Amino acid sequence: MAAYLSRLHHISLHVRNVDKIAHELVSKFKFNLFVARLTEKSKQLAFRKGAAIFVVNERPNKSPVEWNGVTLSRSTGDCPSESQPGPTNTDWTCLYDVQPHYSVDTASNVCFQVDDVEKSFKSLRQLGCEFLVSPTQVCDDQGLVTYSVVKSIVGNVNHTLIDTSKYKGSFLPGFREVENGTENDTAVTKGTESCPITHFDHITYACPRRCTPQVMRWYERHFGFQRFFIHSNEDVDEGYVLNEEDIGLRLTAMEYWKCSKTGIELPFTDKKEPDCKFVIAESLPEQGHYFQRVILLIS
């Protein structure tokens, strides 16, 4: 295994209209907008519910951004500083991620907290991984974070590897707390009661048929994920098959075990830092065309 993961940090969405997605997250799932990063070239909003965080990224938009009737100010001269090889730019289009070349909305980045970004970068690169962003430091008056972005084996899915151990701010450098946002004690209490989301339970990859073994080998080799059985009747080779009327799916699951680093024989169960699970879904042959390689999120 090349990279030791500490926990799931956040999941990134890339959309054409951030306001529409924001409305869905807040009104239906009771997420709270707590920080935002707005520049002339980017709009990034972060929503939180329990330990689950979505970062919603929108393509360039010159129009003013409003939230709860308040116009959110864009960053000007007090942007965080960046340190990496090459020219420095304080108005990156998409910080802590890369802009996907897709015309449709997509969830394309699962960000993991790691202890050592540089070490993970060197180890993964030696194993042949493609990095879209080399180790980069971003800092402000609250400290600094280091991150890199590696391409996964699944379609357009990338993984940001980030170390926030030297940062004391509310989220990440470059993001500002949102005044009159949705996060307050009353709203959080009511939201928890009506929609008790605590964390991301698992992430589902919808993949072409017969690619599951290759995907699982990649995650086992690079991040220490291991197979676990969804159902007592699950076949070791075929996975858990759902074959009813309008449903034809083959499901196989894996999770990151902290024993990969500590030597313990059981996955960690700290509710504050839940383990990360991936479920790979394939359509059965009789279902016709296979799924596109998109990432589905279930929390």
PDB file of N, CA and C in Angstrom, residues 117-198:
ATOM      1  N   VAL A 117       1.410  14.292   2.674  1.00  0.00           N
ATOM      2  CA  VAL A 117       1.079  14.428   1.253  1.00  0.00           C
ATOM      3  C   VAL A 117       2.293  14.129   0.376  1.00  0.00           C
ATOM      4  N   GLU A 118       3.448  14.650   0.754  1.00  0.00           N
ATOM      5  CA  GLU A 118       4.665  14.448  -0.041  1.00  0.00           C
ATOM      6  C   GLU A 118       5.019  12.964  -0.143  1.00  0.00           C
ATOM      7  N   LYS A 119       4.962  12.279   0.980  1.00  0.00           N
ATOM      8  CA  LYS A 119       5.299  10.856   0.986  1.00  0.00           C
ATOM      9  C   LYS A 119       4.302  10.065   0.154  1.00  0.00           C
ATOM     10  N   SER A 120       3.013  10.390   0.299  1.00  0.00           N
ATOM     11  CA  SER A 120       1.984   9.708  -0.485  1.00  0.00           C
ATOM     12  C   SER A 120       2.194   9.950  -1.974  1.00  0.00           C
ATOM     13  N   PHE A 121       2.542  11.183  -2.318  1.00  0.00           N
ATOM     14  CA  PHE A 121       2.785  11.549  -3.717  1.00  0.00           C
ATOM     15  C   PHE A 121       3.925  10.716  -4.304  1.00  0.00           C
ATOM     16  N   LYS A 122       5.024  10.625  -3.590  1.00  0.00           N
ATOM     17  CA  LYS A 122       6.182   9.887  -4.090  1.00  0.00           C
ATOM     18  C   LYS A 122       5.872   8.400  -4.231  1.00  0.00           C
ATOM     19  N   SER A 123       5.192   7.844  -3.225  1.00  0.00           N
ATOM     20  CA  SER A 123       4.890   6.410  -3.257  1.00  0.00           C
ATOM     21  C   SER A 123       3.912   6.064  -4.376  1.00  0.00           C
ATOM     22  N   LEU A 124       2.856   6.864  -4.513  1.00  0.00           N
ATOM     23  CA  LEU A 124       1.854   6.593  -5.542  1.00  0.00           C
ATOM     24  C   LEU A 124       2.415   6.804  -6.942  1.00  0.00           C
ATOM     25  N   ARG A 125       3.252   7.803  -7.099  1.00  0.00           N
ATOM     26  CA  ARG A 125       3.845   8.056  -8.417  1.00  0.00           C
ATOM     27  C   ARG A 125       4.771   6.913  -8.821  1.00  0.00           C
ATOM     28  N   GLN A 126       5.486   6.347  -7.848  1.00  0.00           N
ATOM     29  CA  GLN A 126       6.357   5.211  -8.143  1.00  0.00           C
ATOM     30  C   GLN A 126       5.558   4.001  -8.611  1.00  0.00           C
ATOM     31  N   LEU A 127       4.301   3.928  -8.172  1.00  0.00           N
ATOM     32  CA  LEU A 127       3.432   2.828  -8.581  1.00  0.00           C
ATOM     33  C   LEU A 127       2.698   3.130  -9.886  1.00  0.00           C
ATOM     34  N   GLY A 128       2.993   4.271 -10.484  1.00  0.00           N
ATOM     35  CA  GLY A 128       2.419   4.586 -11.784  1.00  0.00           C
ATOM     36  C   GLY A 128       1.185   5.456 -11.772  1.00  0.00           C
ATOM     37  N   CYS A 129       0.818   6.016 -10.631  1.00  0.00           N
ATOM     38  CA  CYS A 129      -0.367   6.869 -10.560  1.00  0.00           C
ATOM     39  C   CYS A 129      -0.126   8.195 -11.277  1.00  0.00           C
ATOM     40  N   GLU A 130      -1.179   8.710 -11.893  1.00  0.00           N
ATOM     41  CA  GLU A 130      -1.108  10.003 -12.581  1.00  0.00           C
ATOM     42  C   GLU A 130      -1.599  11.108 -11.657  1.00  0.00           C
ATOM     43  N   PHE A 131      -0.763  12.106 -11.430  1.00  0.00           N
ATOM     44  CA  PHE A 131      -1.139  13.231 -10.575  1.00  0.00           C
ATOM     45  C   PHE A 131      -1.526  14.429 -11.435  1.00  0.00           C
ATOM     46  N   LEU A 132      -2.690  14.992 -11.140  1.00  0.00           N
ATOM     47  CA  LEU A 132      -3.181  16.177 -11.838  1.00  0.00           C
ATOM     48  C   LEU A 132      -2.703  17.453 -11.161  1.00  0.00           C
ATOM     49  N   VAL A 133      -2.419  17.369  -9.860  1.00  0.00           N
ATOM     50  CA  VAL A 133      -1.843  18.479  -9.101  1.00  0.00           C
ATOM     51  C   VAL A 133      -0.747  17.913  -8.209  1.00  0.00           C
ATOM     52  N   SER A 134       0.468  18.404  -8.355  1.00  0.00           N
ATOM     53  CA  SER A 134       1.567  17.985  -7.486  1.00  0.00           C
ATOM     54  C   SER A 134       1.383  18.590  -6.098  1.00  0.00           C
ATOM     55  N   PRO A 135       2.110  18.089  -5.092  1.00  0.00           N
ATOM     56  CA  PRO A 135       1.967  18.646  -3.740  1.00  0.00           C
ATOM     57  C   PRO A 135       2.057  20.165  -3.724  1.00  0.00           C
ATOM     58  N   THR A 136       1.065  20.790  -3.150  1.00  0.00           N
ATOM     59  CA  THR A 136       0.911  22.245  -3.156  1.00  0.00           C
ATOM     60  C   THR A 136       0.543  22.723  -1.766  1.00  0.00           C
ATOM     61  N   GLN A 137       1.151  23.809  -1.319  1.00  0.00           N
ATOM     62  CA  GLN A 137       0.806  24.407  -0.030  1.00  0.00           C
ATOM     63  C   GLN A 137      -0.035  25.656  -0.240  1.00  0.00           C
ATOM     64  N   VAL A 138      -1.094  25.781   0.544  1.00  0.00           N
ATOM     65  CA  VAL A 138      -1.940  26.971   0.532  1.00  0.00           C
ATOM     66  C   VAL A 138      -2.062  27.441   1.973  1.00  0.00           C
ATOM     67  N   CYS A 139      -1.873  28.741   2.211  1.00  0.00           N
ATOM     68  CA  CYS A 139      -1.876  29.224   3.587  1.00  0.00           C
ATOM     69  C   CYS A 139      -2.584  30.562   3.707  1.00  0.00           C
ATOM     70  N   ASP A 140      -3.021  30.853   4.923  1.00  0.00           N
ATOM     71  CA  ASP A 140      -3.521  32.173   5.296  1.00  0.00           C
ATOM     72  C   ASP A 140      -3.118  32.407   6.746  1.00  0.00           C
ATOM     73  N   ASP A 141      -3.725  33.377   7.415  1.00  0.00           N
ATOM     74  CA  ASP A 141      -3.292  33.693   8.774  1.00  0.00           C
ATOM     75  C   ASP A 141      -3.695  32.639   9.799  1.00  0.00           C
ATOM     76  N   GLN A 142      -4.445  31.604   9.371  1.00  0.00           N
ATOM     77  CA  GLN A 142      -4.831  30.521  10.269  1.00  0.00           C
ATOM     78  C   GLN A 142      -3.931  29.292  10.142  1.00  0.00           C
ATOM     79  N   GLY A 143      -2.963  29.373   9.229  1.00  0.00           N
ATOM     80  CA  GLY A 143      -2.059  28.243   9.058  1.00  0.00           C
ATOM     81  C   GLY A 143      -1.966  27.821   7.605  1.00  0.00           C
ATOM     82  N   LEU A 144      -1.570  26.577   7.378  1.00  0.00           N
ATOM     83  CA  LEU A 144      -1.404  26.100   6.009  1.00  0.00           C
ATOM     84  C   LEU A 144      -1.896  24.670   5.870  1.00  0.00           C
ATOM     85  N   VAL A 145      -2.233  24.327   4.635  1.00  0.00           N
ATOM     86  CA  VAL A 145      -2.569  22.950   4.288  1.00  0.00           C
ATOM     87  C   VAL A 145      -1.729  22.560   3.077  1.00  0.00           C
ATOM     88  N   THR A 146      -1.506  21.278   2.927  1.00  0.00           N
ATOM     89  CA  THR A 146      -0.810  20.740   1.768  1.00  0.00           C
ATOM     90  C   THR A 146      -1.737  19.754   1.082  1.00  0.00           C
ATOM     91  N   TYR A 147      -1.791  19.813  -0.249  1.00  0.00           N
ATOM     92  CA  TYR A 147      -2.672  18.882  -0.956  1.00  0.00           C
ATOM     93  C   TYR A 147      -2.087  18.506  -2.308  1.00  0.00           C
ATOM     94  N   SER A 148      -2.576  17.416  -2.855  1.00  0.00           N
ATOM     95  CA  SER A 148      -2.288  17.009  -4.226  1.00  0.00           C
ATOM     96  C   SER A 148      -3.542  16.325  -4.758  1.00  0.00           C
ATOM     97  N   VAL A 149      -3.614  16.154  -6.071  1.00  0.00           N
ATOM     98  CA  VAL A 149      -4.781  15.517  -6.688  1.00  0.00           C
ATOM     99  C   VAL A 149      -4.297  14.382  -7.577  1.00  0.00           C
ATOM    100  N   VAL A 150      -4.794  13.171  -7.311  1.00  0.00           N
ATOM    101  CA  VAL A 150      -4.406  11.997  -8.076  1.00  0.00           C
ATOM    102  C   VAL A 150      -5.621  11.454  -8.828  1.00  0.00           C
ATOM    103  N   LYS A 151      -5.393  11.004 -10.040  1.00  0.00           N
ATOM    104  CA  LYS A 151      -6.464  10.435 -10.855  1.00  0.00           C
ATOM    105  C   LYS A 151      -6.693   8.989 -10.444  1.00  0.00           C
ATOM    106  N   SER A 152      -7.950   8.606 -10.283  1.00  0.00           N
ATOM    107  CA  SER A 152      -8.266   7.230  -9.914  1.00  0.00           C
ATOM    108  C   SER A 152      -8.398   6.371 -11.164  1.00  0.00           C
ATOM    109  N   ILE A 153      -8.669   5.103 -10.961  1.00  0.00           N
ATOM    110  CA  ILE A 153      -8.850   4.180 -12.075  1.00  0.00           C
ATOM    111  C   ILE A 153     -10.266   4.245 -12.627  1.00  0.00           C
ATOM    112  N   VAL A 154     -11.170   4.929 -11.929  1.00  0.00           N
ATOM    113  CA  VAL A 154     -12.589   4.951 -12.299  1.00  0.00           C
ATOM    114  C   VAL A 154     -12.933   6.238 -13.046  1.00  0.00           C
ATOM    115  N   GLY A 155     -13.146   6.141 -14.346  1.00  0.00           N
ATOM    116  CA  GLY A 155     -13.655   7.245 -15.141  1.00  0.00           C
ATOM    117  C   GLY A 155     -13.041   8.594 -14.835  1.00  0.00           C
ATOM    118  N   ASN A 156     -13.914   9.565 -14.495  1.00  0.00           N
ATOM    119  CA  ASN A 156     -13.456  10.934 -14.229  1.00  0.00           C
ATOM    120  C   ASN A 156     -13.248  11.200 -12.745  1.00  0.00           C
ATOM    121  N   VAL A 157     -13.189  10.155 -11.938  1.00  0.00           N
ATOM    122  CA  VAL A 157     -13.057  10.316 -10.493  1.00  0.00           C
ATOM    123  C   VAL A 157     -11.606  10.586 -10.106  1.00  0.00           C
ATOM    124  N   ASN A 158     -11.403  11.639  -9.322  1.00  0.00           N
ATOM    125  CA  ASN A 158     -10.086  11.973  -8.777  1.00  0.00           C
ATOM    126  C   ASN A 158     -10.134  11.931  -7.262  1.00  0.00           C
ATOM    127  N   HIS A 159      -8.951  11.901  -6.664  1.00  0.00           N
ATOM    128  CA  HIS A 159      -8.857  11.958  -5.204  1.00  0.00           C
ATOM    129  C   HIS A 159      -7.891  13.070  -4.805  1.00  0.00           C
ATOM    130  N   THR A 160      -8.394  14.025  -4.049  1.00  0.00           N
ATOM    131  CA  THR A 160      -7.526  15.020  -3.431  1.00  0.00           C
ATOM    132  C   THR A 160      -7.011  14.442  -2.125  1.00  0.00           C
ATOM    133  N   LEU A 161      -5.703  14.461  -1.944  1.00  0.00           N
ATOM    134  CA  LEU A 161      -5.072  14.021  -0.703  1.00  0.00           C
ATOM    135  C   LEU A 161      -4.620  15.274   0.023  1.00  0.00           C
ATOM    136  N   ILE A 162      -5.096  15.468   1.240  1.00  0.00           N
ATOM    137  CA  ILE A 162      -4.882  16.750   1.911  1.00  0.00           C
ATOM    138  C   ILE A 162      -4.440  16.548   3.354  1.00  0.00           C
ATOM    139  N   ASP A 163      -3.556  17.414   3.802  1.00  0.00           N
ATOM    140  CA  ASP A 163      -3.085  17.413   5.192  1.00  0.00           C
ATOM    141  C   ASP A 163      -3.458  18.753   5.814  1.00  0.00           C
ATOM    142  N   THR A 164      -4.380  18.724   6.767  1.00  0.00           N
ATOM    143  CA  THR A 164      -4.848  19.951   7.422  1.00  0.00           C
ATOM    144  C   THR A 164      -4.351  20.062   8.857  1.00  0.00           C
ATOM    145  N   SER A 165      -3.360  19.258   9.220  1.00  0.00           N
ATOM    146  CA  SER A 165      -2.903  19.219  10.611  1.00  0.00           C
ATOM    147  C   SER A 165      -2.290  20.538  11.076  1.00  0.00           C
ATOM    148  N   LYS A 166      -1.861  21.390  10.137  1.00  0.00           N
ATOM    149  CA  LYS A 166      -1.243  22.670  10.504  1.00  0.00           C
ATOM    150  C   LYS A 166      -2.179  23.853  10.266  1.00  0.00           C
ATOM    151  N   TYR A 167      -3.473  23.548  10.141  1.00  0.00           N
ATOM    152  CA  TYR A 167      -4.441  24.617   9.882  1.00  0.00           C
ATOM    153  C   TYR A 167      -5.473  24.679  10.999  1.00  0.00           C
ATOM    154  N   LYS A 168      -5.769  25.895  11.482  1.00  0.00           N
ATOM    155  CA  LYS A 168      -6.686  26.088  12.603  1.00  0.00           C
ATOM    156  C   LYS A 168      -7.993  26.769  12.197  1.00  0.00           C
ATOM    157  N   GLY A 169      -8.166  27.050  10.915  1.00  0.00           N
ATOM    158  CA  GLY A 169      -9.376  27.717  10.453  1.00  0.00           C
ATOM    159  C   GLY A 169     -10.576  26.790  10.435  1.00  0.00           C
ATOM    160  N   SER A 170     -11.724  27.347  10.039  1.00  0.00           N
ATOM    161  CA  SER A 170     -12.974  26.589  10.068  1.00  0.00           C
ATOM    162  C   SER A 170     -13.068  25.547   8.961  1.00  0.00           C
ATOM    163  N   PHE A 171     -12.312  25.733   7.865  1.00  0.00           N
ATOM    164  CA  PHE A 171     -12.349  24.741   6.782  1.00  0.00           C
ATOM    165  C   PHE A 171     -11.001  24.661   6.085  1.00  0.00           C
ATOM    166  N   LEU A 172     -10.786  25.476   5.060  1.00  0.00           N
ATOM    167  CA  LEU A 172      -9.543  25.466   4.301  1.00  0.00           C
ATOM    168  C   LEU A 172      -9.169  26.888   3.902  1.00  0.00           C
ATOM    169  N   PRO A 173      -7.874  27.181   3.735  1.00  0.00           N
ATOM    170  CA  PRO A 173      -7.464  28.520   3.293  1.00  0.00           C
ATOM    171  C   PRO A 173      -8.150  28.894   1.977  1.00  0.00           C
ATOM    172  N   GLY A 174      -8.585  30.142   1.902  1.00  0.00           N
ATOM    173  CA  GLY A 174      -9.274  30.605   0.710  1.00  0.00           C
ATOM    174  C   GLY A 174     -10.773  30.648   0.874  1.00  0.00           C
ATOM    175  N   PHE A 175     -11.301  29.869   1.822  1.00  0.00           N
ATOM    176  CA  PHE A 175     -12.733  29.866   2.101  1.00  0.00           C
ATOM    177  C   PHE A 175     -13.029  30.815   3.254  1.00  0.00           C
ATOM    178  N   ARG A 176     -14.082  31.600   3.100  1.00  0.00           N
ATOM    179  CA  ARG A 176     -14.506  32.525   4.141  1.00  0.00           C
ATOM    180  C   ARG A 176     -15.816  32.063   4.763  1.00  0.00           C
ATOM    181  N   GLU A 177     -15.952  32.306   6.053  1.00  0.00           N
ATOM    182  CA  GLU A 177     -17.210  31.985   6.707  1.00  0.00           C
ATOM    183  C   GLU A 177     -18.315  32.848   6.118  1.00  0.00           C
ATOM    184  N   VAL A 178     -19.484  32.257   5.954  1.00  0.00           N
ATOM    185  CA  VAL A 178     -20.606  32.939   5.316  1.00  0.00           C
ATOM    186  C   VAL A 178     -21.501  33.562   6.375  1.00  0.00           C
ATOM    187  N   GLU A 179     -21.626  34.879   6.330  1.00  0.00           N
ATOM    188  CA  GLU A 179     -22.534  35.566   7.242  1.00  0.00           C
ATOM    189  C   GLU A 179     -23.968  35.313   6.798  1.00  0.00           C
ATOM    190  N   ASN A 180     -24.860  35.146   7.781  1.00  0.00           N
ATOM    191  CA  ASN A 180     -26.264  34.852   7.497  1.00  0.00           C
ATOM    192  C   ASN A 180     -26.413  33.568   6.691  1.00  0.00           C
ATOM    193  N   GLY A 181     -25.458  32.651   6.883  1.00  0.00           N
ATOM    194  CA  GLY A 181     -25.574  31.359   6.235  1.00  0.00           C
ATOM    195  C   GLY A 181     -26.661  30.548   6.905  1.00  0.00           C
ATOM    196  N   THR A 182     -26.721  29.267   6.597  1.00  0.00           N
ATOM    197  CA  THR A 182     -27.799  28.444   7.141  1.00  0.00           C
ATOM    198  C   THR A 182     -27.416  27.769   8.439  1.00  0.00           C
ATOM    199  N   GLU A 183     -26.175  27.946   8.880  1.00  0.00           N
ATOM    200  CA  GLU A 183     -25.728  27.187  10.041  1.00  0.00           C
ATOM    201  C   GLU A 183     -25.867  28.007  11.319  1.00  0.00           C
ATOM    202  N   ASN A 184     -26.815  27.634  12.154  1.00  0.00           N
ATOM    203  CA  ASN A 184     -26.947  28.173  13.493  1.00  0.00           C
ATOM    204  C   ASN A 184     -27.523  27.079  14.362  1.00  0.00           C
ATOM    205  N   ASP A 185     -27.504  27.269  15.662  1.00  0.00           N
ATOM    206  CA  ASP A 185     -27.898  26.200  16.573  1.00  0.00           C
ATOM    207  C   ASP A 185     -29.325  25.726  16.327  1.00  0.00           C
ATOM    208  N   THR A 186     -30.248  26.673  16.136  1.00  0.00           N
ATOM    209  CA  THR A 186     -31.644  26.306  15.936  1.00  0.00           C
ATOM    210  C   THR A 186     -31.827  25.534  14.641  1.00  0.00           C
ATOM    211  N   ALA A 187     -31.205  26.051  13.559  1.00  0.00           N
ATOM    212  CA  ALA A 187     -31.336  25.393  12.262  1.00  0.00           C
ATOM    213  C   ALA A 187     -30.722  24.003  12.287  1.00  0.00           C
ATOM    214  N   VAL A 188     -29.563  23.868  12.936  1.00  0.00           N
ATOM    215  CA  VAL A 188     -28.902  22.570  13.007  1.00  0.00           C
ATOM    216  C   VAL A 188     -29.761  21.575  13.768  1.00  0.00           C
ATOM    217  N   THR A 189     -30.346  22.006  14.890  1.00  0.00           N
ATOM    218  CA  THR A 189     -31.184  21.118  15.691  1.00  0.00           C
ATOM    219  C   THR A 189     -32.400  20.654  14.906  1.00  0.00           C
ATOM    220  N   LYS A 190     -33.101  21.598  14.268  1.00  0.00           N
ATOM    221  CA  LYS A 190     -34.283  21.248  13.491  1.00  0.00           C
ATOM    222  C   LYS A 190     -33.917  20.370  12.303  1.00  0.00           C
ATOM    223  N   GLY A 191     -32.788  20.695  11.646  1.00  0.00           N
ATOM    224  CA  GLY A 191     -32.365  19.921  10.498  1.00  0.00           C
ATOM    225  C   GLY A 191     -32.009  18.496  10.868  1.00  0.00           C
ATOM    226  N   THR A 192     -31.385  18.323  12.027  1.00  0.00           N
ATOM    227  CA  THR A 192     -31.016  16.990  12.486  1.00  0.00           C
ATOM    228  C   THR A 192     -32.249  16.158  12.784  1.00  0.00           C
ATOM    229  N   GLU A 193     -33.259  16.794  13.355  1.00  0.00           N
ATOM    230  CA  GLU A 193     -34.482  16.078  13.688  1.00  0.00           C
ATOM    231  C   GLU A 193     -35.240  15.647  12.439  1.00  0.00           C
ATOM    232  N   SER A 194     -35.313  16.521  11.432  1.00  0.00           N
ATOM    233  CA  SER A 194     -36.091  16.223  10.231  1.00  0.00           C
ATOM    234  C   SER A 194     -35.326  15.371   9.225  1.00  0.00           C
ATOM    235  N   CYS A 195     -34.010  15.438   9.244  1.00  0.00           N
ATOM    236  CA  CYS A 195     -33.190  14.673   8.295  1.00  0.00           C
ATOM    237  C   CYS A 195     -31.879  14.311   8.988  1.00  0.00           C
ATOM    238  N   PRO A 196     -31.874  13.227   9.764  1.00  0.00           N
ATOM    239  CA  PRO A 196     -30.733  12.919  10.640  1.00  0.00           C
ATOM    240  C   PRO A 196     -29.525  12.326   9.923  1.00  0.00           C
ATOM    241  N   ILE A 197     -28.928  13.092   9.018  1.00  0.00           N
ATOM    242  CA  ILE A 197     -27.695  12.660   8.357  1.00  0.00           C
ATOM    243  C   ILE A 197     -26.518  12.943   9.281  1.00  0.00           C
ATOM    244  N   THR A 198     -25.668  11.953   9.478  1.00  0.00           N
ATOM    245  CA  THR A 198     -24.513  12.129  10.357  1.00  0.00           C
ATOM    246  C   THR A 198     -23.186  12.061   9.606  1.00  0.00           C
TER     247      THR A 198
END
